[in-house]
Coordinates of C-alpha atoms and ligand atoms in Angstrom, one line a residue:
M24 CA -0.1 -0.2 0.0
K25 CA 1.3 3.4 -0.8
R26 CA 1.7 6.0 1.9
T27 CA -0.4 8.9 2.4
R28 CA 1.5 12.2 2.9
V29 CA 0.0 13.7 6.5
V30 CA -1.1 16.8 4.8
H31 CA -3.7 14.8 2.7
A32 CA -4.7 12.7 5.5
L33 CA -5.3 16.0 7.7
H34 CA -7.7 17.2 4.9
A35 CA -9.4 14.0 4.0
E36 CA -13.2 14.3 2.8
S37 CA -14.4 11.5 4.7
P38 CA -13.1 8.5 6.8
L39 CA -11.1 6.0 5.6
D40 CA -10.9 2.2 6.7
H41 CA -7.3 1.8 6.0
I42 CA -4.3 4.2 5.8
L43 CA -0.6 3.8 5.8
I44 CA 1.4 7.0 7.2
K45 CA 5.1 6.9 7.5
G46 CA 7.2 9.7 9.3
W47 CA 9.0 11.0 12.2
V48 CA 7.9 11.0 15.8
R49 CA 7.6 14.8 17.3
T50 CA 5.8 13.5 20.8
R51 CA 4.5 10.4 22.6
R52 CA 2.2 10.3 25.3
D53 CA 1.0 7.4 27.3
A54 CA -1.9 6.9 29.2
K55 CA -3.8 3.9 30.5
G56 CA -3.9 0.8 27.8
F57 CA -3.1 3.3 24.9
S58 CA -0.6 5.6 23.9
F59 CA -0.6 9.5 21.5
I60 CA 1.9 9.6 19.2
E61 CA 1.9 12.4 16.9
V62 CA 3.7 12.0 13.9
N63 CA 4.9 14.5 11.3
D64 CA 6.3 13.8 7.5
G65 CA 7.0 17.1 6.7
S66 CA 4.1 17.9 4.2
C67 CA 2.9 20.4 6.5
L68 CA 3.2 21.9 9.7
K69 CA 0.6 19.9 11.2
N70 CA 1.5 16.4 13.0
I71 CA -1.3 13.8 12.7
Q72 CA -2.1 12.0 15.9
V73 CA -1.8 8.3 15.9
I74 CA -3.5 6.4 18.8
V75 CA -2.0 2.8 19.5
D76 CA -3.7 0.6 21.9
E77 CA -3.0 -2.8 23.7
S78 CA -4.8 -4.5 20.5
V79 CA -1.8 -3.4 18.4
P80 CA 1.2 -5.7 18.4
A81 CA 4.2 -3.1 19.1
F82 CA 2.0 -1.8 22.1
S83 CA 4.4 -3.8 24.4
S84 CA 7.5 -1.8 22.8
L85 CA 6.6 1.3 22.6
A86 CA 9.0 2.3 25.0
D87 CA 11.5 2.5 22.0
V88 CA 9.1 4.8 19.8
N89 CA 11.0 8.3 21.2
T90 CA 11.2 11.4 19.5
G91 CA 12.8 11.7 16.8
A92 CA 12.0 7.9 15.6
A93 CA 10.8 6.9 12.4
V94 CA 7.8 4.8 12.1
A95 CA 5.2 3.7 10.0
V96 CA 1.5 3.6 10.7
D97 CA -1.1 1.3 9.5
G98 CA -5.0 2.1 10.4
A99 CA -8.1 3.8 10.1
L100 CA -8.6 7.3 9.4
V101 CA -11.3 8.2 12.1
A102 CA -13.1 11.6 13.2
S103 CA -11.0 12.9 16.0
P104 CA -13.2 13.6 19.3
G105 CA -10.3 15.5 20.4
K106 CA -9.9 19.3 20.1
G107 CA -7.5 21.1 17.4
Q108 CA -7.6 18.1 14.9
K109 CA -10.6 16.6 12.2
W110 CA -9.1 13.6 12.4
E111 CA -7.1 10.9 14.0
V112 CA -5.5 7.4 12.9
H113 CA -6.3 4.7 15.1
A114 CA -3.5 2.1 14.6
T115 CA -3.5 -1.7 13.6
E116 CA 0.0 -2.1 13.3
L117 CA 3.1 -0.1 13.8
T118 CA 6.8 -0.5 12.5
L119 CA 9.8 1.4 14.0
L120 CA 11.8 2.2 10.8
G121 CA 14.4 3.8 12.8
T122 CA 15.5 4.5 16.2
A123 CA 16.4 8.1 17.8
D124 CA 18.0 7.4 21.4
A125 CA 15.9 9.8 24.2
N126 CA 19.1 10.7 25.4
T127 CA 21.1 12.0 22.6
Y128 CA 18.7 13.2 20.1
P129 CA 19.2 17.0 20.0
L130 CA 15.4 18.5 19.3
Q131 CA 14.1 18.1 22.7
K132 CA 10.5 19.1 23.3
K133 CA 11.5 22.5 24.1
R134 CA 12.3 26.3 22.0
H135 CA 15.8 25.7 20.7
S136 CA 17.6 28.8 19.8
D137 CA 18.6 29.8 15.9
E138 CA 22.6 29.6 17.2
F139 CA 22.2 26.5 18.5
L140 CA 20.0 25.3 15.7
R141 CA 22.6 26.4 13.2
T142 CA 25.0 23.4 14.8
I143 CA 22.5 21.2 13.7
A144 CA 21.6 21.7 10.5
H145 CA 21.1 18.4 9.6
L146 CA 18.1 18.4 11.6
R147 CA 16.9 21.9 11.9
P148 CA 14.1 21.0 9.3
R149 CA 12.5 18.3 11.6
T150 CA 11.4 21.5 13.6
N151 CA 8.2 23.3 12.9
K152 CA 10.0 26.7 12.3
Y153 CA 12.4 25.2 10.0
G154 CA 10.5 22.9 8.1
A155 CA 8.1 25.7 7.6
L156 CA 10.8 27.6 6.2
Y157 CA 12.0 24.9 3.7
R158 CA 8.4 24.9 2.6
I159 CA 8.2 28.5 1.9
R160 CA 11.5 28.6 -0.1
S161 CA 10.5 25.5 -2.4
E162 CA 7.0 27.5 -3.3
S163 CA 8.8 30.8 -3.2
A164 CA 11.2 29.3 -5.9
F165 CA 8.3 28.0 -8.3
A166 CA 6.1 31.2 -7.9
V167 CA 9.4 33.1 -9.3
H168 CA 9.2 30.4 -12.4
R169 CA 5.6 31.0 -12.3
F170 CA 6.0 34.9 -12.6
F171 CA 8.3 35.1 -15.7
R172 CA 6.5 32.0 -17.2
D173 CA 3.3 33.9 -17.3
R174 CA 4.9 36.5 -19.0
G175 CA 6.7 35.1 -21.5
F176 CA 10.1 35.0 -20.6
H177 CA 12.5 32.5 -21.1
Y178 CA 14.9 30.7 -18.2
V179 CA 18.3 30.6 -19.1
H180 CA 21.1 28.6 -17.7
T181 CA 24.3 30.7 -17.0
P182 CA 27.8 29.2 -16.5
I183 CA 28.7 28.9 -12.9
I184 CA 32.4 28.6 -13.9
T185 CA 33.8 31.9 -15.5
G186 CA 36.5 34.0 -16.4
S187 CA 34.6 37.3 -15.4
D188 CA 34.0 39.5 -12.6
C189 CA 30.6 40.8 -13.5
E190 CA 30.8 43.4 -10.4
G191 CA 34.3 43.9 -10.8
A192 CA 34.5 43.8 -6.9
G193 CA 37.0 41.5 -6.9
E194 CA 34.9 39.0 -5.2
L195 CA 35.6 35.8 -7.0
F196 CA 36.2 32.7 -5.6
R197 CA 39.0 30.9 -7.3
V198 CA 38.4 27.6 -9.6
T199 CA 41.7 25.4 -9.8
T200 CA 42.9 21.8 -10.1
L201 CA 46.5 22.9 -9.0
P202 CA 47.8 22.2 -5.6
T203 CA 47.5 25.4 -3.4
D204 CA 51.2 25.8 -3.3
T205 CA 51.9 26.6 -6.7
S206 CA 48.9 28.9 -7.4
G207 CA 50.6 32.2 -7.4
S208 CA 49.0 35.3 -9.0
A209 CA 49.8 34.2 -12.6
V210 CA 47.8 31.1 -13.4
P211 CA 49.8 28.3 -15.4
E212 CA 49.1 27.0 -18.8
T213 CA 48.7 23.6 -17.0
D214 CA 45.6 24.7 -14.8
F215 CA 42.5 23.2 -16.1
F216 CA 41.4 26.0 -17.9
G217 CA 44.6 27.2 -18.5
K218 CA 43.4 30.9 -17.4
A219 CA 42.2 32.6 -14.4
A220 CA 38.8 30.9 -13.7
G221 CA 36.2 31.7 -10.8
L222 CA 33.0 31.0 -9.3
T223 CA 30.4 33.6 -10.9
V224 CA 29.2 36.5 -8.9
S225 CA 26.2 37.1 -11.0
G226 CA 24.7 35.8 -14.5
Q227 CA 23.9 39.0 -15.9
L228 CA 26.3 39.2 -18.7
E229 CA 25.4 36.1 -20.0
A230 CA 21.8 37.1 -19.4
E231 CA 22.5 40.1 -21.5
L232 CA 23.4 37.8 -24.7
A233 CA 20.4 35.9 -24.0
A234 CA 18.0 38.8 -23.9
C235 CA 19.6 40.5 -26.8
A236 CA 18.4 37.3 -28.6
L237 CA 15.3 36.0 -27.0
G238 CA 14.1 39.3 -25.5
D239 CA 13.0 38.6 -22.3
V240 CA 15.0 36.1 -20.0
Y241 CA 16.0 35.6 -16.3
T242 CA 18.5 33.5 -14.9
F243 CA 17.9 31.7 -11.0
G244 CA 21.1 29.9 -10.0
P245 CA 23.5 30.2 -7.3
T246 CA 26.0 32.7 -6.9
F247 CA 29.1 32.8 -5.0
R248 CA 31.1 36.2 -3.4
A249 CA 34.5 36.2 -1.6
E250 CA 33.3 39.3 0.8
N251 CA 34.6 39.0 3.7
S252 CA 31.7 40.7 5.4
N253 CA 30.4 38.7 8.2
T254 CA 27.0 40.3 8.6
P255 CA 23.1 38.9 8.6
R256 CA 22.6 39.4 4.9
H257 CA 25.4 38.5 3.2
A258 CA 26.1 34.6 2.6
A259 CA 29.3 33.4 0.5
E260 CA 26.8 31.3 -1.5
F261 CA 23.2 32.7 -2.4
W262 CA 20.9 32.3 -4.9
M263 CA 20.1 34.9 -7.5
I264 CA 17.2 35.9 -9.5
E265 CA 18.0 38.0 -12.8
P266 CA 15.8 38.9 -15.2
E267 CA 17.0 40.8 -18.5
M268 CA 14.9 42.4 -20.9
A269 CA 15.8 44.0 -24.3
F270 CA 14.1 46.9 -25.3
A271 CA 13.8 47.9 -21.9
D272 CA 14.9 51.0 -19.8
L273 CA 15.3 51.8 -16.2
E274 CA 11.4 52.6 -15.6
D275 CA 10.5 49.3 -17.5
D276 CA 13.1 48.0 -14.8
M277 CA 11.9 49.3 -11.8
D278 CA 8.2 48.3 -13.0
L279 CA 9.2 44.5 -13.5
A280 CA 11.5 44.7 -10.0
E281 CA 8.1 46.2 -8.3
A282 CA 5.5 43.6 -9.7
L283 CA 8.1 40.4 -9.5
V284 CA 8.4 41.5 -5.3
K285 CA 4.3 42.1 -5.0
N286 CA 3.4 39.1 -7.3
V287 CA 5.8 36.5 -5.6
T288 CA 4.9 37.9 -2.1
A289 CA 1.2 37.6 -2.9
D290 CA 1.4 34.0 -4.3
V291 CA 3.2 32.8 -1.6
M292 CA 1.2 34.0 1.0
A293 CA -1.7 32.1 -0.6
T294 CA 0.4 29.2 -1.0
C295 CA 1.7 28.6 2.3
H296 CA -0.4 31.0 4.4
E297 CA -0.3 28.2 7.3
D298 CA 3.5 28.2 7.5
I299 CA 3.9 32.1 7.2
D300 CA 1.4 32.4 10.0
L301 CA 3.7 30.7 12.0
F302 CA 6.0 33.1 11.3
A303 CA 3.8 36.2 12.1
R304 CA 2.9 34.6 15.6
F305 CA 6.4 33.6 16.8
V306 CA 9.2 35.4 14.8
D307 CA 8.0 38.7 13.8
K308 CA 4.7 40.1 15.1
A309 CA 4.5 42.9 12.7
L310 CA 4.9 40.7 9.5
M311 CA 1.5 40.5 8.5
K312 CA 1.1 44.6 8.1
T313 CA 5.0 44.7 6.3
L314 CA 3.8 42.1 4.0
D315 CA 0.5 43.9 3.3
A316 CA 2.4 47.3 2.5
I317 CA 4.8 45.4 0.2
V318 CA 1.6 43.9 -1.7
N319 CA -1.0 46.6 -1.2
Q320 CA 1.1 49.8 -1.8
P321 CA 3.0 51.5 -5.0
Y322 CA 6.7 51.8 -4.1
A323 CA 8.2 54.9 -3.5
R324 CA 10.7 56.2 -6.3
V325 CA 13.2 58.7 -5.2
P326 CA 16.6 59.5 -7.1
Y327 CA 19.5 59.3 -5.4
T328 CA 19.9 62.5 -5.0
E329 CA 16.9 63.0 -3.3
A330 CA 17.5 60.3 -1.2
I331 CA 20.7 61.8 0.2
D332 CA 18.7 64.9 0.7
I333 CA 15.8 63.0 2.9
L334 CA 18.7 61.2 4.6
T335 CA 20.8 65.0 5.5
R336 CA 17.7 66.4 6.9
S337 CA 16.9 63.6 9.1
G338 CA 18.7 64.8 12.2
K339 CA 19.9 61.0 12.6
N340 CA 23.3 60.1 14.0
F341 CA 24.1 57.6 11.5
E342 CA 27.0 55.2 12.2
F343 CA 28.2 56.0 8.3
P344 CA 27.5 60.0 7.9
V345 CA 25.6 60.7 5.0
K346 CA 27.3 62.5 1.6
Y347 CA 26.9 62.7 -1.7
G348 CA 28.6 60.4 -3.7
M349 CA 28.5 57.2 -0.8
D350 CA 26.9 54.2 -1.3
L351 CA 24.0 53.8 0.8
Q352 CA 24.3 51.7 4.0
T353 CA 21.8 49.1 5.1
E354 CA 21.0 51.9 8.3
H355 CA 20.3 54.4 5.5
E356 CA 18.3 52.1 3.4
R357 CA 16.0 50.8 6.5
Y358 CA 15.5 54.5 7.7
L359 CA 14.1 55.5 4.2
C360 CA 11.7 52.5 4.1
E361 CA 11.1 52.2 7.7
K362 CA 11.2 55.5 9.2
K363 CA 10.3 58.2 6.4
L364 CA 8.4 56.3 3.5
K365 CA 7.2 53.5 5.6
K366 CA 7.1 51.4 2.4
P367 CA 9.4 49.7 -0.2
V368 CA 11.2 52.5 -2.0
I369 CA 13.3 52.2 -5.6
V370 CA 16.6 54.8 -5.2
F371 CA 17.4 55.3 -8.8
D372 CA 20.1 57.4 -10.7
Y373 CA 23.3 56.8 -8.6
P374 CA 26.6 58.3 -9.3
K375 CA 28.7 56.7 -12.2
E376 CA 31.8 56.4 -9.4
I377 CA 30.1 54.2 -7.3
K378 CA 28.8 51.7 -9.5
P379 CA 30.2 49.1 -11.7
F380 CA 31.1 49.4 -15.7
Y381 CA 28.1 48.1 -17.5
M382 CA 25.4 50.4 -15.9
R383 CA 24.3 53.4 -18.8
V384 CA 25.4 56.8 -18.5
N385 CA 23.2 59.3 -18.1
D386 CA 22.9 62.4 -19.8
D387 CA 24.4 64.5 -16.8
D388 CA 27.4 62.3 -17.2
R389 CA 27.4 62.2 -13.5
T390 CA 24.9 59.5 -12.1
V391 CA 23.8 56.3 -14.2
A392 CA 20.5 54.6 -14.6
A393 CA 21.1 52.3 -11.8
M394 CA 18.1 51.5 -9.2
D395 CA 17.9 49.9 -6.0
L396 CA 14.5 48.4 -4.7
L397 CA 14.8 48.6 -0.6
V398 CA 12.2 46.8 1.7
P399 CA 11.8 47.1 5.8
R400 CA 13.9 45.0 7.6
I401 CA 16.3 43.9 5.1
G402 CA 17.5 47.2 2.9
E403 CA 18.7 45.9 -0.5
L404 CA 16.5 43.5 -1.8
I405 CA 17.4 44.1 -5.8
G406 CA 20.1 45.7 -7.5
G407 CA 19.6 46.5 -11.2
S408 CA 20.2 49.1 -14.2
Q409 CA 19.6 49.8 -17.6
R410 CA 22.9 48.6 -19.4
E411 CA 25.4 50.5 -21.2
E412 CA 24.6 49.8 -25.2
R413 CA 26.7 52.3 -26.7
Y414 CA 29.9 50.5 -27.9
G415 CA 32.1 53.6 -27.3
V416 CA 30.7 54.9 -23.9
L417 CA 30.9 50.9 -22.3
K418 CA 34.5 50.7 -23.8
S419 CA 35.9 54.1 -21.9
R420 CA 34.1 53.2 -18.8
M421 CA 35.9 49.6 -19.0
L422 CA 39.0 51.4 -19.1
D423 CA 38.0 53.3 -16.2
S424 CA 37.4 50.3 -14.4
D425 CA 40.9 48.9 -15.1
M426 CA 39.6 46.5 -16.9
N427 CA 41.1 44.1 -19.7
T428 CA 38.8 44.7 -22.4
D429 CA 39.9 41.9 -24.4
D430 CA 38.6 39.2 -21.9
Y431 CA 35.1 41.0 -22.7
W432 CA 35.5 40.7 -26.1
W433 CA 32.4 39.0 -26.7
Y434 CA 30.4 41.4 -24.2
M435 CA 31.0 44.2 -26.3
D436 CA 30.1 42.4 -29.5
I437 CA 26.4 42.5 -28.4
R438 CA 27.0 46.1 -28.7
R439 CA 28.5 46.1 -32.4
F440 CA 25.6 43.8 -33.7
G441 CA 22.2 45.1 -33.2
T442 CA 22.4 47.0 -30.2
V443 CA 19.6 47.8 -28.4
P444 CA 18.6 49.3 -25.1
H445 CA 17.9 46.7 -22.4
A446 CA 17.8 46.3 -18.7
G447 CA 17.8 44.0 -15.7
F448 CA 18.3 43.5 -12.2
G449 CA 19.5 40.9 -9.3
L450 CA 16.9 39.8 -6.5
G451 CA 18.8 38.0 -3.8
F452 CA 16.7 35.2 -3.2
E453 CA 17.9 34.7 0.6
R454 CA 16.7 38.4 1.1
F455 CA 13.6 37.8 -0.2
L456 CA 13.0 34.7 2.4
M457 CA 13.7 36.8 5.1
M458 CA 11.8 39.2 4.0
I459 CA 8.8 36.9 3.9
T460 CA 9.4 35.2 7.1
G461 CA 11.0 38.1 9.1
I462 CA 14.2 36.1 9.8
T463 CA 17.1 38.3 10.7
N464 CA 19.9 36.4 9.7
I465 CA 20.6 34.8 6.4
R466 CA 21.8 31.8 7.9
D467 CA 18.6 30.8 8.8
V468 CA 17.2 31.1 5.6
I469 CA 19.1 28.7 3.4
P470 CA 19.5 25.1 4.3
F471 CA 23.4 25.0 4.8
P472 CA 24.7 28.3 4.8
R473 CA 28.1 29.1 3.8
T474 CA 29.6 32.3 5.6
P475 CA 33.6 32.6 6.4
K476 CA 35.0 30.3 8.1
H477 CA 31.8 28.1 8.1
L478 CA 31.8 25.3 5.5
E479 CA 29.6 22.2 7.7
F480 CA 27.6 20.1 6.3
Ligands
LIG512 O1 23.8 44.2 -6.2 P1 24.0 43.1 -6.7 O2 25.4 42.9 -6.4 O3 23.9 43.4 -8.7 C1 24.6 42.4 -9.1 O4 25.0 41.2 -9.3 C2 23.9 42.5 -10.9 N1 25.0 41.7 -11.6 C3 22.4 41.9 -10.4 C4 21.9 42.4 -12.2 O5 21.7 43.4 -12.6 N2 21.5 41.1 -12.9 O6 23.5 41.7 -6.1 C5 22.1 41.6 -6.4 C6 21.1 41.4 -4.9 C7 21.4 42.2 -3.8 O7 20.3 42.9 -4.4 C8 21.3 41.5 -2.9 O8 19.9 41.1 -2.9 C9 21.7 40.0 -3.4 O9 22.0 39.8 -4.7 N3 23.1 40.0 -2.6 C10 23.2 39.0 -1.8 N4 22.5 38.2 -1.0 C11 23.2 37.5 0.1 N5 24.5 37.7 0.4 C12 25.3 38.4 -0.4 N6 26.3 38.4 -0.3 C13 24.9 39.2 -1.3 N7 25.3 40.2 -2.1 C14 24.3 40.5 -3.1
LIG513 MG1 23.6 45.7 -5.2

């Protein structure tokens, strides 16, 4: 007989004479002549209650059926007289599939700190909170794909091993097959690729090539940055969603960014309402209010110069003093959307000196057509721009940034053959998950986080 997932059992239309449930024991409570066992199989937040009485052969060995053990339960699905559940299972047979030692199983029936749970990342999805998070992460990814597919975007796979540094920030992890002691600054001919190779920081450059053939595309994949910033918002390995549109300008880019965030948030709130509700009750009491503002209001759009004005006039004592030409820090970004405008904010037209070579230079020659979408609690969720489509301007920007233009001949070629205005952005998937769950540390929204000095699991 095929097992029934707990989520389906809990939503059954009518009683069932025969059902097979498989999962892990959350708790066991013994009474005289019978025991209650709560079983969870990861299909939903709720457990199913199983009643085992003396007629079940395994009854005499229930002492081994501890929290954490894996079990298979044959029985009948019947209406539950108890409060809090519609159905329960009356077992006819119980098989202990895998034991869990009661003294050493790390997940006891109490609330564990996030810090502790990070040290047992192999078991944390068995808690309510992290089980919910895994499900939300999965549904969010599908919601992203649905969003783009509904709008005719094509999904492209861009390389993970690359020879180019898209953001020009020198945060590439090196990829080599040579023993570490021979890897000096120059890459020997004998290395696998015969040239410097790294893990991608962004799929944008290749996504631009695809957009200039297929029109509207997006990537959704892992990206890697060796930035040594031990913050709650940065991971060395994270997932990015990068749409790229041909025949599009900065305004189209902002419109798409706003639509994506609204749409995917609303979608996940609907598909995962039970799991989101757990975060609203136990993690962030203001979550629903924040999400409501994200889904239901038009976002503010503020030029960088005006943002600097607002921050200067705020009278706030920021850790990083505000002045024109600086990159906005998280404290500034959060002030803008949490205190000043009380909703998501798109800041655009940044000074060209603080932005990468590929962003389109505006007519004022001082700013570029860049935009960052900032959300409450997180700060920067999205970074994007209209791209420099003019060959000559691009080349001089690359030279200004000390780039070797020979390495990027293919990127520049797109500006020689049928160049068109185009634009795109990158949305950090983990930051989105922090936003939608209220979780404040990026290490808790990715199953196995990679951060400086942490490479366990
Ligand atoms: O602003 P970023 O650096 O933009 C790019 O990489 C562009 N090439 C994207 C594009 O236009 N196609 O990164 C985009 C987003 C940020 O807004 C942030 O949400 C996330 O990626 N991000 C990180 N998330 C987690 N850990 C890190 N270390 C991150 N760095 C960036
Ligand atoms: Mg950015």
